[in-house]
mmCIF file of C-alpha atoms and ligand atoms in Angstrom:
data_model
loop_
_atom_site.group_PDB
_atom_site.id
_atom_site.type_symbol
_atom_site.label_atom_id
_atom_site.label_comp_id
_atom_site.label_asym_id
_atom_site.label_seq_id
_atom_site.Cartn_x
_atom_site.Cartn_y
_atom_site.Cartn_z
ATOM 1 C CA MET T 20 -34.497 -43.987 -13.406
ATOM 2 C CA LYS T 21 -37.862 -45.545 -14.310
ATOM 3 C CA PHE T 22 -39.876 -45.310 -17.541
ATOM 4 C CA GLY T 23 -42.185 -42.772 -15.898
ATOM 5 C CA ASP T 24 -39.216 -40.532 -15.023
ATOM 6 C CA ILE T 25 -38.308 -39.905 -18.677
ATOM 7 C CA ASN T 26 -38.824 -36.204 -19.373
ATOM 8 C CA LYS T 27 -40.605 -35.889 -22.726
ATOM 9 C CA GLU T 28 -39.514 -32.238 -23.022
ATOM 10 C CA ASP T 29 -35.832 -33.110 -22.752
ATOM 11 C CA MET T 30 -33.988 -35.019 -25.498
ATOM 12 C CA GLN T 31 -31.132 -35.936 -23.159
ATOM 13 C CA SER T 32 -33.604 -37.594 -20.822
ATOM 14 C CA MET T 33 -35.351 -39.355 -23.733
ATOM 15 C CA ALA T 34 -32.008 -40.545 -25.159
ATOM 16 C CA ASN T 35 -30.887 -41.775 -21.719
ATOM 17 C CA GLY T 36 -34.260 -43.507 -21.435
ATOM 18 C CA PHE T 37 -33.690 -45.623 -24.573
ATOM 19 C CA PRO T 38 -33.021 -48.829 -22.556
ATOM 20 C CA LEU T 39 -36.102 -48.220 -20.404
ATOM 21 C CA MET T 40 -38.294 -47.823 -23.477
ATOM 22 C CA LEU T 41 -36.977 -51.031 -25.017
ATOM 23 C CA GLY T 42 -39.478 -53.758 -24.202
ATOM 24 C CA ALA T 43 -41.708 -51.333 -22.255
ATOM 25 C CA VAL T 44 -44.590 -52.065 -24.669
ATOM 26 C CA GLN T 45 -45.738 -55.250 -26.347
ATOM 27 C CA PRO T 46 -47.867 -55.742 -29.447
ATOM 28 C CA SER T 47 -51.557 -55.972 -28.502
ATOM 29 C CA GLU T 48 -52.663 -59.557 -27.908
ATOM 30 C CA SER T 49 -55.127 -59.539 -30.784
ATOM 31 C CA SER T 50 -52.441 -58.302 -33.190
ATOM 32 C CA LEU T 51 -50.058 -61.035 -32.018
ATOM 33 C CA ASP T 52 -52.807 -63.603 -32.694
ATOM 34 C CA ALA T 53 -53.302 -62.174 -36.185
ATOM 35 C CA ALA T 54 -49.523 -62.177 -36.740
ATOM 36 C CA LEU T 55 -49.395 -65.846 -35.730
ATOM 37 C CA ASP T 56 -52.085 -66.664 -38.318
ATOM 38 C CA ILE T 57 -49.941 -64.960 -40.942
ATOM 39 C CA SER T 58 -46.989 -67.193 -40.093
ATOM 40 C CA ARG T 59 -49.124 -70.180 -41.178
ATOM 41 C CA GLU T 60 -49.993 -68.652 -44.558
ATOM 42 C CA ARG T 61 -48.021 -68.078 -47.728
ATOM 43 C CA LYS T 62 -47.757 -64.324 -48.061
ATOM 44 C CA GLY T 63 -46.475 -62.207 -50.929
ATOM 45 C CA GLY T 64 -44.419 -60.090 -48.573
ATOM 46 C CA LEU T 65 -44.309 -57.700 -45.649
ATOM 47 C CA CYS T 66 -44.477 -53.986 -46.397
ATOM 48 C CA LEU T 67 -43.509 -51.532 -43.644
ATOM 49 C CA ILE T 68 -44.808 -48.001 -44.136
ATOM 50 C CA GLY T 69 -43.868 -44.883 -42.179
ATOM 51 C CA MET T 70 -41.814 -41.699 -42.378
ATOM 52 C CA GLY T 71 -38.809 -40.324 -40.470
ATOM 53 C CA GLY T 72 -38.615 -41.464 -36.869
ATOM 54 C CA SER T 73 -41.536 -43.832 -37.450
ATOM 55 C CA ALA T 74 -39.800 -45.505 -40.388
ATOM 56 C CA ILE T 75 -36.483 -46.286 -38.833
ATOM 57 C CA ALA T 76 -37.620 -49.186 -36.615
ATOM 58 C CA GLY T 77 -38.846 -50.932 -39.773
ATOM 59 C CA GLU T 78 -35.508 -50.379 -41.484
ATOM 60 C CA LEU T 79 -33.650 -51.772 -38.454
ATOM 61 C CA CYS T 80 -35.966 -54.823 -38.294
ATOM 62 C CA LYS T 81 -35.528 -55.443 -42.016
ATOM 63 C CA GLY T 82 -31.742 -55.431 -41.522
ATOM 64 C CA LEU T 83 -32.078 -57.988 -38.730
ATOM 65 C CA LEU T 84 -34.638 -60.279 -40.302
ATOM 66 C CA ASN T 85 -33.776 -60.295 -44.004
ATOM 67 C CA ASP T 86 -31.412 -63.218 -43.467
ATOM 68 C CA SER T 87 -34.113 -65.477 -42.064
ATOM 69 C CA SER T 88 -37.416 -64.197 -43.443
ATOM 70 C CA PRO T 89 -39.192 -66.463 -45.922
ATOM 71 C CA HIS T 90 -41.075 -63.359 -47.128
ATOM 72 C CA PRO T 91 -39.581 -60.281 -48.764
ATOM 73 C CA ILE T 92 -39.584 -57.304 -46.383
ATOM 74 C CA ILE T 93 -39.786 -53.842 -47.941
ATOM 75 C CA CYS T 94 -39.892 -50.370 -46.399
ATOM 76 C CA VAL T 95 -42.005 -47.696 -48.072
ATOM 77 C CA LYS T 96 -41.541 -44.034 -47.207
ATOM 78 C CA ASP T 97 -43.966 -42.516 -49.666
ATOM 79 C CA TYR T 98 -47.599 -41.720 -50.465
ATOM 80 C CA SER T 99 -48.262 -44.863 -52.469
ATOM 81 C CA LEU T 100 -47.339 -48.530 -52.514
ATOM 82 C CA PRO T 101 -45.434 -50.360 -55.239
ATOM 83 C CA HIS T 102 -47.721 -52.055 -57.786
ATOM 84 C CA PHE T 103 -46.757 -55.558 -56.632
ATOM 85 C CA VAL T 104 -48.102 -54.987 -53.100
ATOM 86 C CA ASP T 105 -51.469 -56.708 -53.475
ATOM 87 C CA SER T 106 -54.069 -58.385 -51.280
ATOM 88 C CA ASN T 107 -51.607 -61.172 -50.498
ATOM 89 C CA TRP T 108 -49.252 -58.729 -48.762
ATOM 90 C CA VAL T 109 -49.189 -57.696 -45.125
ATOM 91 C CA VAL T 110 -48.704 -54.021 -44.322
ATOM 92 C CA ILE T 111 -47.485 -52.571 -41.038
ATOM 93 C CA ALA T 112 -48.297 -48.849 -40.917
ATOM 94 C CA VAL T 113 -46.377 -46.837 -38.342
ATOM 95 C CA SER T 114 -46.939 -43.205 -37.478
ATOM 96 C CA TYR T 115 -46.155 -42.154 -33.953
ATOM 97 C CA SER T 116 -48.369 -39.071 -34.149
ATOM 98 C CA GLY T 117 -50.876 -40.894 -36.347
ATOM 99 C CA ASN T 118 -51.191 -37.825 -38.539
ATOM 100 C CA THR T 119 -48.405 -38.048 -41.118
ATOM 101 C CA GLU T 120 -49.987 -37.507 -44.526
ATOM 102 C CA GLU T 121 -47.702 -39.802 -46.529
ATOM 103 C CA THR T 122 -48.328 -42.678 -44.092
ATOM 104 C CA ILE T 123 -52.086 -42.091 -44.053
ATOM 105 C CA SER T 124 -52.120 -42.033 -47.848
ATOM 106 C CA ALA T 125 -50.104 -45.284 -48.155
ATOM 107 C CA PHE T 126 -52.344 -46.825 -45.463
ATOM 108 C CA LYS T 127 -55.423 -45.962 -47.564
ATOM 109 C CA HIS T 128 -53.791 -47.517 -50.631
ATOM 110 C CA ALA T 129 -53.229 -50.683 -48.601
ATOM 111 C CA GLN T 130 -56.907 -50.641 -47.595
ATOM 112 C CA GLN T 131 -57.981 -50.251 -51.229
ATOM 113 C CA ARG T 132 -55.797 -53.194 -52.207
ATOM 114 C CA LYS T 133 -57.271 -55.269 -49.379
ATOM 115 C CA CYS T 134 -53.937 -55.956 -47.715
ATOM 116 C CA GLU T 135 -53.987 -57.183 -44.140
ATOM 117 C CA ILE T 136 -52.953 -54.077 -42.185
ATOM 118 C CA PHE T 137 -51.366 -53.754 -38.755
ATOM 119 C CA THR T 138 -50.905 -50.317 -37.215
ATOM 120 C CA ILE T 139 -48.598 -48.903 -34.580
ATOM 121 C CA THR T 140 -49.398 -45.391 -33.374
ATOM 122 C CA SER T 141 -49.947 -43.251 -30.301
ATOM 123 C CA GLY T 142 -53.142 -41.631 -31.633
ATOM 124 C CA GLY T 143 -54.249 -39.239 -34.360
ATOM 125 C CA ASN T 144 -56.034 -40.211 -37.577
ATOM 126 C CA LEU T 145 -54.296 -43.543 -37.828
ATOM 127 C CA GLN T 146 -55.749 -44.627 -34.506
ATOM 128 C CA GLU T 147 -59.229 -43.865 -35.895
ATOM 129 C CA LEU T 148 -58.649 -45.504 -39.267
ATOM 130 C CA ALA T 149 -57.015 -48.655 -37.906
ATOM 131 C CA ASP T 150 -58.708 -51.962 -37.236
ATOM 132 C CA PRO T 151 -58.644 -52.181 -33.392
ATOM 133 C CA ASN T 152 -57.818 -55.901 -33.651
ATOM 134 C CA THR T 153 -54.519 -55.283 -35.385
ATOM 135 C CA ARG T 154 -53.639 -51.980 -33.764
ATOM 136 C CA THR T 155 -51.093 -51.378 -31.021
ATOM 137 C CA LEU T 156 -51.285 -48.101 -29.149
ATOM 138 C CA LEU T 157 -48.068 -46.603 -27.832
ATOM 139 C CA PRO T 158 -47.701 -44.231 -24.889
ATOM 140 C CA GLY T 159 -47.921 -40.685 -26.277
ATOM 141 C CA GLY T 160 -46.040 -37.436 -25.789
ATOM 142 C CA PHE T 161 -42.553 -38.403 -27.000
ATOM 143 C CA GLN T 162 -40.844 -36.951 -30.046
ATOM 144 C CA PRO T 163 -41.406 -39.670 -32.699
ATOM 145 C CA ARG T 164 -37.664 -40.180 -33.217
ATOM 146 C CA ALA T 165 -37.167 -40.662 -29.470
ATOM 147 C CA ALA T 166 -39.950 -43.272 -29.452
ATOM 148 C CA LEU T 167 -37.861 -45.591 -31.638
ATOM 149 C CA PRO T 168 -37.335 -48.224 -28.890
ATOM 150 C CA LEU T 169 -41.097 -48.296 -28.226
ATOM 151 C CA ILE T 170 -41.937 -48.692 -31.919
ATOM 152 C CA LEU T 171 -39.222 -51.309 -32.391
ATOM 153 C CA SER T 172 -40.447 -53.313 -29.395
ATOM 154 C CA VAL T 173 -43.779 -53.758 -31.154
ATOM 155 C CA GLU T 174 -42.700 -53.956 -34.786
ATOM 156 C CA LEU T 175 -39.898 -56.471 -34.221
ATOM 157 C CA LEU T 176 -42.103 -58.840 -32.245
ATOM 158 C CA LEU T 177 -44.890 -58.625 -34.824
ATOM 159 C CA LEU T 178 -42.482 -59.313 -37.676
ATOM 160 C CA GLU T 179 -40.759 -62.175 -35.851
ATOM 161 C CA THR T 180 -44.157 -63.748 -35.214
ATOM 162 C CA MET T 181 -45.203 -63.293 -38.844
ATOM 163 C CA ILE T 182 -42.086 -64.999 -40.173
ATOM 164 C CA GLY T 183 -42.291 -67.837 -37.648
ATOM 165 C CA ARG T 184 -39.208 -66.870 -35.653
ATOM 166 C CA THR T 185 -38.895 -67.043 -31.875
ATOM 167 C CA ARG T 186 -39.723 -63.648 -30.437
ATOM 168 C CA THR T 187 -36.724 -61.791 -29.001
ATOM 169 C CA ASP T 188 -36.791 -61.232 -25.262
ATOM 170 C CA LEU T 189 -35.888 -57.551 -25.108
ATOM 171 C CA ALA T 190 -35.658 -57.379 -21.280
ATOM 172 C CA PRO T 191 -32.068 -58.734 -21.006
ATOM 173 C CA ILE T 192 -30.952 -56.476 -23.867
ATOM 174 C CA SER T 193 -32.534 -53.486 -22.167
ATOM 175 C CA LYS T 194 -30.581 -54.379 -19.009
ATOM 176 C CA LYS T 195 -27.310 -54.689 -20.950
ATOM 177 C CA LEU T 196 -27.895 -51.262 -22.518
ATOM 178 C CA ARG T 197 -28.468 -49.739 -19.088
ATOM 179 C CA LEU T 198 -25.296 -51.279 -17.696
ATOM 180 C CA ILE T 199 -23.118 -50.386 -20.653
ATOM 181 C CA ALA T 200 -24.153 -46.721 -20.435
ATOM 182 C CA GLU T 201 -23.286 -46.583 -16.733
ATOM 183 C CA SER T 202 -19.671 -47.200 -17.623
ATOM 184 C CA TRP T 203 -18.688 -47.399 -21.293
ATOM 185 C CA PRO T 204 -16.285 -50.325 -21.799
ATOM 186 C CA VAL T 205 -12.583 -49.842 -22.544
ATOM 187 C CA GLY T 206 -12.234 -49.210 -26.261
ATOM 188 C CA VAL T 207 -15.541 -47.314 -26.521
ATOM 189 C CA THR T 208 -15.135 -43.532 -26.594
ATOM 190 C CA PRO T 209 -17.810 -42.089 -24.270
ATOM 191 C CA PRO T 210 -20.532 -40.240 -26.238
ATOM 192 C CA ASP T 211 -19.537 -36.763 -24.980
ATOM 193 C CA LYS T 212 -15.910 -37.322 -26.066
ATOM 194 C CA LEU T 213 -16.925 -38.541 -29.527
ATOM 195 C CA ALA T 214 -19.209 -35.516 -29.858
ATOM 196 C CA LYS T 215 -16.200 -33.259 -29.140
ATOM 197 C CA GLU T 216 -14.203 -35.009 -31.873
ATOM 198 C CA MET T 217 -17.118 -34.524 -34.257
ATOM 199 C CA GLN T 218 -17.629 -30.824 -33.521
ATOM 200 C CA GLY T 219 -17.025 -28.673 -36.605
ATOM 201 C CA THR T 220 -17.072 -31.665 -38.967
ATOM 202 C CA ILE T 221 -19.669 -33.124 -41.318
ATOM 203 C CA PRO T 222 -20.126 -36.697 -40.085
ATOM 204 C CA LEU T 223 -20.417 -39.396 -42.726
ATOM 205 C CA PHE T 224 -21.645 -42.664 -41.207
ATOM 206 C CA MET T 225 -20.792 -45.830 -43.090
ATOM 207 C CA ALA T 226 -22.095 -49.279 -42.312
ATOM 208 C CA SER T 227 -22.833 -52.602 -43.881
ATOM 209 C CA GLY T 228 -25.352 -55.457 -43.719
ATOM 210 C CA HIS T 229 -27.603 -55.474 -40.654
ATOM 211 C CA LEU T 230 -26.105 -52.153 -39.479
ATOM 212 C CA GLU T 231 -26.978 -50.231 -42.641
ATOM 213 C CA ALA T 232 -30.028 -48.649 -41.013
ATOM 214 C CA VAL T 233 -27.954 -47.718 -37.945
ATOM 215 C CA ALA T 234 -25.879 -45.427 -40.180
ATOM 216 C CA TYR T 235 -29.067 -43.901 -41.582
ATOM 217 C CA ARG T 236 -30.516 -43.438 -38.082
ATOM 218 C CA ALA T 237 -27.279 -41.744 -36.921
ATOM 219 C CA LYS T 238 -27.364 -39.356 -39.893
ATOM 220 C CA CYS T 239 -31.020 -38.479 -39.148
ATOM 221 C CA GLN T 240 -30.364 -37.991 -35.421
ATOM 222 C CA ILE T 241 -27.441 -35.657 -36.143
ATOM 223 C CA ASN T 242 -29.710 -33.729 -38.546
ATOM 224 C CA GLU T 243 -32.721 -33.549 -36.214
ATOM 225 C CA ASN T 244 -31.115 -33.381 -32.767
ATOM 226 C CA SER T 245 -27.836 -31.562 -33.455
ATOM 227 C CA LYS T 246 -29.099 -29.554 -36.497
ATOM 228 C CA ILE T 247 -25.901 -30.425 -38.360
ATOM 229 C CA ALA T 248 -25.444 -31.701 -41.917
ATOM 230 C CA SER T 249 -24.591 -35.372 -41.921
ATOM 231 C CA PHE T 250 -24.633 -38.202 -44.437
ATOM 232 C CA HIS T 251 -24.631 -41.943 -44.551
ATOM 233 C CA SER T 252 -23.481 -44.532 -47.012
ATOM 234 C CA VAL T 253 -23.179 -48.250 -47.347
ATOM 235 C CA ILE T 254 -20.201 -50.530 -47.823
ATOM 236 C CA PRO T 255 -19.628 -52.141 -50.356
ATOM 237 C CA GLU T 256 -21.694 -49.869 -52.633
ATOM 238 C CA ALA T 257 -19.852 -46.664 -51.573
ATOM 239 C CA ASN T 258 -16.619 -48.262 -52.818
ATOM 240 C CA HIS T 259 -17.970 -48.060 -56.347
ATOM 241 C CA ASN T 260 -18.796 -44.339 -56.436
ATOM 242 C CA GLU T 261 -18.521 -42.220 -53.254
ATOM 243 C CA ILE T 262 -14.868 -43.143 -52.759
ATOM 244 C CA GLU T 263 -13.940 -41.024 -55.784
ATOM 245 C CA SER T 264 -15.090 -37.879 -53.948
ATOM 246 C CA LEU T 265 -12.824 -38.308 -50.888
ATOM 247 C CA GLY T 266 -10.566 -35.401 -51.828
ATOM 248 C CA TRP T 267 -13.523 -33.040 -51.905
ATOM 249 C CA PHE T 268 -14.990 -34.583 -48.758
ATOM 250 C CA ASN T 269 -11.744 -33.947 -46.888
ATOM 251 C CA SER T 270 -11.558 -30.348 -48.047
ATOM 252 C CA MET T 271 -15.117 -29.845 -46.727
ATOM 253 C CA GLY T 272 -14.292 -31.369 -43.312
ATOM 254 C CA VAL T 273 -16.238 -34.600 -43.730
ATOM 255 C CA LEU T 274 -15.471 -37.005 -40.875
ATOM 256 C CA PRO T 275 -15.809 -40.684 -41.859
ATOM 257 C CA ILE T 276 -17.314 -42.783 -39.071
ATOM 258 C CA PHE T 277 -17.333 -46.523 -39.726
ATOM 259 C CA ILE T 278 -19.991 -48.456 -37.819
ATOM 260 C CA ARG T 279 -18.344 -51.851 -37.502
ATOM 261 C CA SER T 280 -19.629 -55.308 -36.729
ATOM 262 C CA GLU T 281 -17.972 -58.482 -35.522
ATOM 263 C CA HIS T 282 -20.472 -60.281 -37.744
ATOM 264 C CA GLU T 283 -19.401 -58.586 -40.960
ATOM 265 C CA ASN T 284 -18.440 -60.589 -44.004
ATOM 266 C CA PRO T 285 -14.588 -60.849 -44.128
ATOM 267 C CA ARG T 286 -14.541 -59.184 -47.557
ATOM 268 C CA VAL T 287 -16.554 -56.310 -46.095
ATOM 269 C CA SER T 288 -14.031 -56.035 -43.235
ATOM 270 C CA ALA T 289 -11.251 -55.866 -45.807
ATOM 271 C CA ARG T 290 -13.167 -53.125 -47.635
ATOM 272 C CA PHE T 291 -13.700 -51.074 -44.450
ATOM 273 C CA ASN T 292 -9.979 -51.256 -43.680
ATOM 274 C CA ALA T 293 -8.904 -50.447 -47.228
ATOM 275 C CA THR T 294 -11.389 -47.560 -47.436
ATOM 276 C CA SER T 295 -10.129 -46.223 -44.117
ATOM 277 C CA GLU T 296 -6.537 -46.315 -45.407
ATOM 278 C CA ILE T 297 -7.475 -44.360 -48.510
ATOM 279 C CA TYR T 298 -9.204 -41.735 -46.324
ATOM 280 C CA GLU T 299 -6.108 -41.502 -44.111
ATOM 281 C CA ASP T 300 -3.867 -41.037 -47.158
ATOM 282 C CA GLU T 301 -6.092 -38.089 -48.107
ATOM 283 C CA GLY T 302 -5.494 -36.565 -44.649
ATOM 284 C CA ALA T 303 -8.717 -37.597 -42.887
ATOM 285 C CA LYS T 304 -8.902 -39.266 -39.474
ATOM 286 C CA PRO T 305 -11.570 -41.957 -39.798
ATOM 287 C CA ILE T 306 -13.227 -43.285 -36.660
ATOM 288 C CA HIS T 307 -14.155 -46.960 -36.274
ATOM 289 C CA LEU T 308 -16.928 -47.753 -33.795
ATOM 290 C CA TRP T 309 -17.090 -51.272 -32.336
ATOM 291 C CA HIS T 310 -19.202 -52.895 -29.659
ATOM 292 C CA PRO T 311 -17.549 -56.304 -29.505
ATOM 293 C CA LYS T 312 -18.793 -59.665 -28.222
ATOM 294 C CA ARG T 313 -22.460 -58.971 -28.881
ATOM 295 C CA THR T 314 -25.175 -60.730 -30.849
ATOM 296 C CA LYS T 315 -26.367 -59.015 -34.011
ATOM 297 C CA ILE T 316 -29.399 -57.456 -32.332
ATOM 298 C CA GLU T 317 -27.407 -56.330 -29.290
ATOM 299 C CA GLU T 318 -24.793 -54.776 -31.522
ATOM 300 C CA LEU T 319 -27.456 -52.988 -33.594
ATOM 301 C CA LEU T 320 -29.234 -51.614 -30.532
ATOM 302 C CA ILE T 321 -26.063 -50.590 -28.690
ATOM 303 C CA HIS T 322 -24.737 -48.737 -31.751
ATOM 304 C CA THR T 323 -28.117 -47.008 -32.174
ATOM 305 C CA PHE T 324 -28.407 -46.047 -28.498
ATOM 306 C CA TYR T 325 -24.792 -44.857 -28.389
ATOM 307 C CA LEU T 326 -25.117 -42.708 -31.516
ATOM 308 C CA ASP T 327 -28.422 -41.247 -30.285
ATOM 309 C CA LEU T 328 -26.522 -40.121 -27.167
ATOM 310 C CA VAL T 329 -23.730 -38.697 -29.329
ATOM 311 C CA SER T 330 -26.268 -36.627 -31.311
ATOM 312 C CA VAL T 331 -27.593 -35.079 -28.087
ATOM 313 C CA GLU T 332 -24.072 -34.405 -26.762
ATOM 314 C CA LEU T 333 -23.278 -32.672 -30.043
ATOM 315 C CA ALA T 334 -26.396 -30.522 -29.654
ATOM 316 C CA ASN T 335 -25.268 -29.668 -26.104
ATOM 317 C CA LEU T 336 -21.894 -28.537 -27.461
ATOM 318 C CA THR T 337 -23.313 -26.398 -30.260
ATOM 319 C CA GLY T 338 -26.225 -25.042 -28.230
ATOM 320 C CA ALA T 339 -28.804 -26.516 -30.644
ATOM 321 C CA ASP T 340 -32.305 -27.192 -29.340
ATOM 322 C CA SER T 341 -32.367 -30.971 -29.679
ATOM 323 C CA VAL T 342 -36.108 -31.334 -29.087
ATOM 324 C CA SER T 343 -37.608 -28.780 -31.436
ATOM 325 C CA VAL T 344 -38.065 -29.675 -35.109
ATOM 326 C CA GLU T 345 -39.527 -26.347 -36.163
ATOM 327 C CA ARG T 346 -38.818 -26.757 -39.870
ATOM 328 C CA ILE T 347 -40.455 -30.194 -40.042
ATOM 329 C CA ALA T 348 -43.459 -28.763 -38.212
ATOM 330 C CA ARG T 349 -43.581 -25.717 -40.505
ATOM 331 C CA LEU T 350 -43.557 -27.901 -43.600
ATOM 332 C CA LYS T 351 -46.343 -30.070 -42.183
ATOM 333 C CA ARG T 352 -48.369 -26.899 -41.412
ATOM 334 C CA THR T 353 -47.770 -25.467 -44.887
ATOM 335 C CA LEU T 354 -48.894 -28.649 -46.594
ATOM 336 C CA SER T 355 -51.832 -29.395 -44.348
HETATM 337 C C1 LIG S 428 -39.780 -36.002 -35.227
HETATM 338 C C2 LIG S 428 -39.371 -37.032 -36.155
HETATM 339 C C3 LIG S 428 -39.911 -37.015 -37.543
HETATM 340 C C4 LIG S 428 -41.258 -37.758 -37.601
HETATM 341 C C5 LIG S 428 -41.841 -37.697 -39.011
HETATM 342 C C6 LIG S 428 -43.127 -38.517 -39.147
HETATM 343 O O1 LIG S 428 -39.335 -36.341 -33.927
HETATM 344 O O2 LIG S 428 -38.622 -37.896 -35.815
HETATM 345 O O3 LIG S 428 -38.951 -37.623 -38.384
HETATM 346 O O4 LIG S 428 -41.078 -39.086 -37.223
HETATM 347 O O5 LIG S 428 -42.126 -36.372 -39.337
HETATM 348 O O6 LIG S 428 -44.041 -38.235 -38.133
HETATM 349 P P1 LIG S 428 -44.694 -39.456 -37.350
HETATM 350 O O7 LIG S 428 -43.565 -40.219 -36.775
HETATM 351 O O8 LIG S 428 -45.556 -38.853 -36.303
HETATM 352 O O9 LIG S 428 -45.477 -40.225 -38.351
#
């Protein structure tokens, strides 16, 4: 399968095409030059704006880069920017369609505050409003959520350049993703089998550290692709509140799915295991997902790719139309 073979009308094809989309686009040269200039300046911070499928790449990048970024990285999914985002901040505005009103509004706020703005879009109003020198255009026609690997390929490289880090070569990771999906390793439940285990449950994805946004992405993909209620939470915070509702969760058929990492803090590992035990004592059958012997970024991308596939398999099982997002579209029409 080649990039051009991905069927934009078919979520299974788009989900299978995740590895092909990864690294298929690069930031525009002029935006990379501008990002390099930023790495030589003292900036207030990096503010990533976008909604839904266009926001998630920023959340994933933040999880990966927070450990090494000299600048604060914040994600804004709203109409306006926090007060402290001033002319010394850099904004990356992402809207795949280019027409999302919250993103356009936050973009205009950033313009008013004279922030340096980069844009990532496939067209629409944002393409018109953006400075062509700091704009990267993506191939169009995908569902925004399916375009995640394209958005991430641009946003990650821009951010890495801005914070003075070596840019990740996504080509070998893309290859690893392709190979792993051809034959899932021993210990990894194939996506269709996991989807069967999840059928009839309310999945609750839990993660920690750099994988936090993977849990959020999985929840959103189950909502949008499989049309099923799903939730996410974060360890350790969930141990201080959510854990008290386990009895109710179990009676409602909530299925805890722990997104694990070999890089997790040992105290976090202890918490995952202890939380799992408490769930089991309440009668639940928690699932732990691992993709061992990987770097942090590989682990994050494999988990994301894998859970995207699971969301489509679940839609196949329930007969949901995994492409259409009629309610999102209706809301956008109503408000436009
Ligand atoms: C639809 C999807 C949505 C959109 C969101 C914002 O596939 O994933 O979550 O991403 O409605 O629209 P865009 O991404 O065009 O700014």
